[in-house]
Short mmCIF file of N, CA, C and O in Angstrom, two decimals:
data_model
loop_
_atom_site.label_atom_id
_atom_site.label_comp_id
_atom_site.label_asym_id
_atom_site.label_seq_id
_atom_site.Cartn_x
_atom_site.Cartn_y
_atom_site.Cartn_z
N MET A 1 -10.57 3.34 5.19
CA MET A 1 -9.15 3.43 5.12
C MET A 1 -8.72 4.82 5.58
O MET A 1 -9.36 5.81 5.30
N THR A 2 -7.61 4.85 6.27
CA THR A 2 -6.98 6.10 6.67
C THR A 2 -5.59 6.13 6.05
O THR A 2 -4.92 5.11 6.00
N MET A 3 -5.16 7.31 5.59
CA MET A 3 -3.84 7.45 5.01
C MET A 3 -3.13 8.62 5.66
O MET A 3 -3.69 9.70 5.80
N ARG A 4 -1.89 8.39 6.07
CA ARG A 4 -1.04 9.46 6.59
C ARG A 4 0.17 9.54 5.68
O ARG A 4 0.72 8.52 5.28
N ILE A 5 0.60 10.75 5.36
CA ILE A 5 1.72 10.95 4.45
C ILE A 5 2.88 11.53 5.23
O ILE A 5 2.75 12.57 5.89
N ASP A 6 4.03 10.84 5.17
CA ASP A 6 5.23 11.28 5.86
C ASP A 6 6.35 11.47 4.85
O ASP A 6 6.47 10.70 3.90
N THR A 7 7.19 12.46 5.07
CA THR A 7 8.40 12.62 4.27
C THR A 7 9.59 12.68 5.21
O THR A 7 9.46 13.06 6.37
N THR A 8 10.75 12.30 4.71
CA THR A 8 11.96 12.41 5.51
C THR A 8 12.37 13.87 5.57
O THR A 8 11.87 14.71 4.83
N THR A 9 13.31 14.16 6.43
CA THR A 9 13.75 15.55 6.58
C THR A 9 14.38 16.09 5.31
O THR A 9 14.32 17.28 5.04
N ASN A 10 15.00 15.23 4.50
CA ASN A 10 15.58 15.71 3.26
C ASN A 10 14.57 15.75 2.12
O ASN A 10 14.89 16.15 1.01
N GLY A 11 13.35 15.32 2.39
CA GLY A 11 12.27 15.42 1.43
C GLY A 11 12.30 14.37 0.32
O GLY A 11 11.52 14.44 -0.60
N ILE A 12 13.20 13.42 0.41
CA ILE A 12 13.34 12.45 -0.68
C ILE A 12 12.38 11.28 -0.53
O ILE A 12 11.71 10.89 -1.47
N VAL A 13 12.30 10.68 0.64
CA VAL A 13 11.46 9.49 0.82
C VAL A 13 10.07 9.90 1.29
O VAL A 13 9.92 10.55 2.31
N VAL A 14 9.10 9.52 0.51
CA VAL A 14 7.71 9.77 0.88
C VAL A 14 7.08 8.43 1.24
O VAL A 14 7.14 7.48 0.47
N THR A 15 6.50 8.38 2.43
CA THR A 15 5.85 7.17 2.90
C THR A 15 4.36 7.42 3.06
O THR A 15 3.95 8.39 3.69
N LEU A 16 3.57 6.55 2.44
CA LEU A 16 2.12 6.57 2.65
C LEU A 16 1.82 5.49 3.67
O LEU A 16 2.06 4.30 3.41
N ARG A 17 1.33 5.88 4.83
CA ARG A 17 0.99 4.92 5.88
C ARG A 17 -0.51 4.67 5.82
O ARG A 17 -1.30 5.58 6.05
N LEU A 18 -0.86 3.44 5.48
CA LEU A 18 -2.27 3.07 5.33
C LEU A 18 -2.72 2.28 6.55
O LEU A 18 -1.95 1.52 7.13
N SER A 19 -3.97 2.47 6.92
CA SER A 19 -4.50 1.71 8.06
C SER A 19 -5.97 1.39 7.83
O SER A 19 -6.65 2.05 7.05
N GLY A 20 -6.41 0.36 8.53
CA GLY A 20 -7.81 -0.04 8.44
C GLY A 20 -8.06 -0.98 7.28
O GLY A 20 -7.17 -1.67 6.80
N ARG A 21 -9.31 -0.98 6.83
CA ARG A 21 -9.73 -1.83 5.72
C ARG A 21 -9.47 -1.10 4.42
O ARG A 21 -9.89 0.04 4.25
N ILE A 22 -8.83 -1.79 3.49
CA ILE A 22 -8.57 -1.20 2.17
C ILE A 22 -9.26 -2.08 1.14
O ILE A 22 -9.03 -3.29 1.08
N THR A 23 -10.12 -1.45 0.35
CA THR A 23 -10.85 -2.18 -0.68
C THR A 23 -10.56 -1.57 -2.04
O THR A 23 -9.93 -0.52 -2.15
N SER A 24 -11.07 -2.21 -3.07
CA SER A 24 -10.82 -1.77 -4.44
C SER A 24 -11.24 -0.32 -4.66
O SER A 24 -10.63 0.38 -5.48
N GLU A 25 -12.22 0.16 -3.94
CA GLU A 25 -12.66 1.55 -4.12
C GLU A 25 -11.60 2.56 -3.67
O GLU A 25 -11.67 3.73 -4.03
N HIS A 26 -10.60 2.12 -2.90
CA HIS A 26 -9.54 3.01 -2.43
C HIS A 26 -8.33 3.05 -3.36
O HIS A 26 -7.48 3.94 -3.22
N ILE A 27 -8.25 2.13 -4.30
CA ILE A 27 -7.06 2.03 -5.16
C ILE A 27 -6.80 3.31 -5.93
O ILE A 27 -5.65 3.78 -5.99
N ASP A 28 -7.82 3.90 -6.52
CA ASP A 28 -7.61 5.14 -7.30
C ASP A 28 -7.04 6.25 -6.43
O ASP A 28 -6.14 6.97 -6.86
N HIS A 29 -7.56 6.39 -5.23
CA HIS A 29 -7.09 7.44 -4.33
C HIS A 29 -5.61 7.22 -3.97
O HIS A 29 -4.81 8.15 -4.01
N VAL A 30 -5.27 5.99 -3.62
CA VAL A 30 -3.88 5.67 -3.27
C VAL A 30 -2.97 5.90 -4.48
O VAL A 30 -1.89 6.49 -4.36
N THR A 31 -3.41 5.46 -5.65
CA THR A 31 -2.62 5.64 -6.87
C THR A 31 -2.37 7.12 -7.16
O THR A 31 -1.25 7.52 -7.51
N LYS A 32 -3.39 7.94 -6.99
CA LYS A 32 -3.23 9.38 -7.21
C LYS A 32 -2.24 9.99 -6.23
O LYS A 32 -1.42 10.83 -6.59
N GLU A 33 -2.29 9.58 -4.98
CA GLU A 33 -1.36 10.09 -3.98
C GLU A 33 0.08 9.66 -4.28
O GLU A 33 1.01 10.44 -4.11
N ILE A 34 0.23 8.42 -4.73
CA ILE A 34 1.57 7.95 -5.11
C ILE A 34 2.11 8.80 -6.25
O ILE A 34 3.25 9.27 -6.19
N GLY A 35 1.31 9.03 -7.26
CA GLY A 35 1.74 9.83 -8.40
C GLY A 35 2.00 11.28 -8.05
O GLY A 35 3.00 11.88 -8.47
N ALA A 36 1.12 11.86 -7.26
CA ALA A 36 1.24 13.28 -6.92
C ALA A 36 2.43 13.57 -6.02
O ALA A 36 3.04 14.63 -6.10
N ARG A 37 2.75 12.63 -5.17
CA ARG A 37 3.80 12.87 -4.18
C ARG A 37 5.09 12.11 -4.47
O ARG A 37 6.06 12.27 -3.76
N GLY A 38 5.07 11.29 -5.49
CA GLY A 38 6.25 10.50 -5.80
C GLY A 38 6.58 9.52 -4.69
O GLY A 38 7.75 9.25 -4.41
N ALA A 39 5.56 8.99 -4.06
CA ALA A 39 5.77 8.06 -2.94
C ALA A 39 6.54 6.84 -3.40
O ALA A 39 6.35 6.34 -4.51
N ILE A 40 7.41 6.35 -2.53
CA ILE A 40 8.17 5.16 -2.85
C ILE A 40 8.00 4.08 -1.78
O ILE A 40 8.52 2.98 -1.92
N VAL A 41 7.27 4.38 -0.71
CA VAL A 41 7.05 3.41 0.36
C VAL A 41 5.57 3.41 0.75
O VAL A 41 4.97 4.46 0.96
N LEU A 42 5.00 2.21 0.83
CA LEU A 42 3.67 2.03 1.40
C LEU A 42 3.87 1.28 2.70
O LEU A 42 4.37 0.15 2.70
N ASP A 43 3.50 1.90 3.81
CA ASP A 43 3.60 1.25 5.12
C ASP A 43 2.24 0.65 5.44
O ASP A 43 1.25 1.36 5.54
N LEU A 44 2.22 -0.67 5.58
CA LEU A 44 0.96 -1.39 5.75
C LEU A 44 0.80 -1.97 7.15
O LEU A 44 -0.04 -2.85 7.38
N ALA A 45 1.56 -1.49 8.11
CA ALA A 45 1.57 -2.06 9.46
C ALA A 45 0.19 -2.08 10.11
O ALA A 45 -0.12 -2.99 10.88
N GLU A 46 -0.65 -1.11 9.82
CA GLU A 46 -1.94 -1.01 10.49
C GLU A 46 -3.12 -1.43 9.61
O GLU A 46 -4.27 -1.16 9.93
N VAL A 47 -2.82 -2.11 8.51
CA VAL A 47 -3.88 -2.59 7.62
C VAL A 47 -4.50 -3.84 8.23
O VAL A 47 -3.80 -4.76 8.64
N THR A 48 -5.82 -3.86 8.29
CA THR A 48 -6.51 -4.99 8.92
C THR A 48 -7.19 -5.92 7.93
O THR A 48 -7.44 -7.08 8.24
N LEU A 49 -7.52 -5.41 6.73
CA LEU A 49 -8.23 -6.22 5.76
C LEU A 49 -8.04 -5.63 4.37
O LEU A 49 -8.03 -4.40 4.21
N VAL A 50 -7.87 -6.49 3.38
CA VAL A 50 -7.79 -6.07 1.99
C VAL A 50 -8.63 -7.03 1.15
O VAL A 50 -8.87 -8.16 1.55
N ASP A 51 -9.05 -6.57 -0.03
CA ASP A 51 -9.74 -7.48 -0.93
C ASP A 51 -8.78 -7.91 -2.03
O ASP A 51 -7.64 -7.44 -2.11
N VAL A 52 -9.23 -8.80 -2.90
CA VAL A 52 -8.34 -9.38 -3.91
C VAL A 52 -7.80 -8.33 -4.88
O VAL A 52 -6.66 -8.42 -5.33
N GLU A 53 -8.59 -7.32 -5.20
CA GLU A 53 -8.11 -6.27 -6.11
C GLU A 53 -6.98 -5.47 -5.48
O GLU A 53 -6.05 -5.06 -6.16
N VAL A 54 -7.04 -5.25 -4.20
CA VAL A 54 -5.97 -4.55 -3.50
C VAL A 54 -4.71 -5.42 -3.48
O VAL A 54 -3.60 -4.90 -3.68
N VAL A 55 -4.86 -6.70 -3.29
CA VAL A 55 -3.71 -7.61 -3.33
C VAL A 55 -3.04 -7.53 -4.70
O VAL A 55 -1.82 -7.41 -4.80
N ARG A 56 -3.82 -7.54 -5.75
CA ARG A 56 -3.27 -7.43 -7.11
C ARG A 56 -2.58 -6.08 -7.30
O ARG A 56 -1.52 -6.00 -7.91
N PHE A 57 -3.20 -5.02 -6.80
CA PHE A 57 -2.59 -3.69 -6.87
C PHE A 57 -1.25 -3.65 -6.14
O PHE A 57 -0.26 -3.12 -6.65
N LEU A 58 -1.20 -4.22 -4.94
CA LEU A 58 0.04 -4.22 -4.16
C LEU A 58 1.13 -5.01 -4.85
O LEU A 58 2.30 -4.60 -4.87
N LYS A 59 0.77 -6.14 -5.44
CA LYS A 59 1.76 -6.94 -6.17
C LYS A 59 2.31 -6.14 -7.35
O LYS A 59 3.52 -6.10 -7.57
N PHE A 60 1.43 -5.49 -8.11
CA PHE A 60 1.86 -4.68 -9.24
C PHE A 60 2.74 -3.51 -8.77
O PHE A 60 3.78 -3.23 -9.37
N ALA A 61 2.31 -2.83 -7.71
CA ALA A 61 3.07 -1.69 -7.20
C ALA A 61 4.47 -2.11 -6.77
O ALA A 61 5.45 -1.41 -7.04
N GLU A 62 4.57 -3.25 -6.12
CA GLU A 62 5.88 -3.73 -5.68
C GLU A 62 6.76 -4.06 -6.88
O GLU A 62 7.95 -3.74 -6.89
N ARG A 63 6.19 -4.63 -7.90
CA ARG A 63 6.94 -4.93 -9.13
C ARG A 63 7.42 -3.65 -9.81
O ARG A 63 8.42 -3.67 -10.53
N GLN A 64 6.70 -2.56 -9.59
CA GLN A 64 7.08 -1.27 -10.19
C GLN A 64 8.09 -0.51 -9.33
O GLN A 64 8.44 0.62 -9.66
N GLY A 65 8.52 -1.11 -8.23
CA GLY A 65 9.56 -0.50 -7.41
C GLY A 65 9.10 0.13 -6.12
O GLY A 65 9.90 0.69 -5.38
N LEU A 66 7.81 0.08 -5.84
CA LEU A 66 7.30 0.61 -4.59
C LEU A 66 7.62 -0.36 -3.46
O LEU A 66 7.42 -1.56 -3.61
N GLU A 67 8.14 0.14 -2.35
CA GLU A 67 8.46 -0.72 -1.21
C GLU A 67 7.21 -0.91 -0.35
O GLU A 67 6.55 0.06 0.01
N LEU A 68 6.91 -2.16 -0.04
CA LEU A 68 5.82 -2.47 0.88
C LEU A 68 6.46 -2.72 2.24
O LEU A 68 7.04 -3.77 2.48
N ARG A 69 6.35 -1.75 3.11
CA ARG A 69 6.98 -1.84 4.43
C ARG A 69 5.97 -2.32 5.45
O ARG A 69 4.80 -1.95 5.41
N ASN A 70 6.43 -3.15 6.39
CA ASN A 70 5.59 -3.68 7.47
C ASN A 70 4.34 -4.37 6.94
O ASN A 70 3.25 -4.23 7.50
N CYS A 71 4.53 -5.10 5.87
CA CYS A 71 3.41 -5.80 5.23
C CYS A 71 2.99 -6.98 6.12
O CYS A 71 3.80 -7.86 6.42
N PRO A 72 1.74 -7.00 6.56
CA PRO A 72 1.27 -8.12 7.40
C PRO A 72 1.46 -9.46 6.68
O PRO A 72 1.30 -9.55 5.46
N PRO A 73 1.79 -10.49 7.44
CA PRO A 73 2.03 -11.81 6.83
C PRO A 73 0.87 -12.32 5.96
O PRO A 73 1.10 -12.92 4.92
N PHE A 74 -0.36 -12.07 6.38
CA PHE A 74 -1.49 -12.56 5.58
C PHE A 74 -1.54 -11.89 4.22
O PHE A 74 -1.88 -12.53 3.22
N ILE A 75 -1.17 -10.62 4.14
CA ILE A 75 -1.14 -9.93 2.85
C ILE A 75 0.02 -10.45 2.01
O ILE A 75 -0.12 -10.70 0.82
N ARG A 76 1.18 -10.61 2.64
CA ARG A 76 2.36 -11.13 1.93
C ARG A 76 2.05 -12.50 1.34
O ARG A 76 2.41 -12.79 0.19
N GLU A 77 1.35 -13.34 2.08
CA GLU A 77 0.99 -14.67 1.60
C GLU A 77 0.05 -14.57 0.40
O GLU A 77 0.19 -15.28 -0.59
N TRP A 78 -0.94 -13.69 0.48
CA TRP A 78 -1.88 -13.52 -0.63
C TRP A 78 -1.18 -12.98 -1.86
O TRP A 78 -1.51 -13.37 -2.98
N ILE A 79 -0.22 -12.08 -1.69
CA ILE A 79 0.53 -11.55 -2.82
C ILE A 79 1.30 -12.69 -3.49
O ILE A 79 1.33 -12.79 -4.72
N ALA A 80 1.91 -13.54 -2.72
CA ALA A 80 2.67 -14.67 -3.25
C ALA A 80 1.78 -15.63 -4.05
O ALA A 80 2.22 -16.23 -5.03
N ARG A 81 0.54 -15.77 -3.63
CA ARG A 81 -0.41 -16.67 -4.31
C ARG A 81 -0.97 -16.07 -5.60
O ARG A 81 -1.46 -16.81 -6.45
N GLU A 82 -0.99 -14.76 -5.70
CA GLU A 82 -1.61 -14.10 -6.84
C GLU A 82 -0.81 -14.30 -8.11
O GLU A 82 0.33 -14.21 -8.21
#
């Protein structure tokens, strides 16, 4: 997994852009970055593969108010099934 962190010019919106394969071993790292930076957007446009634990994490994160931007259809479908 690769993560890029972007902020808007006013410093309010923090976007974590994730790419590649994301597995359960990455959840703690992503969670820490969300907490440390106050991220409110996860951009998933370049995500190629996730496991079931990541799907559960994304569903929970979205319920907590985190925006899932550019979520690939296959991930969105898995979230809906969870």
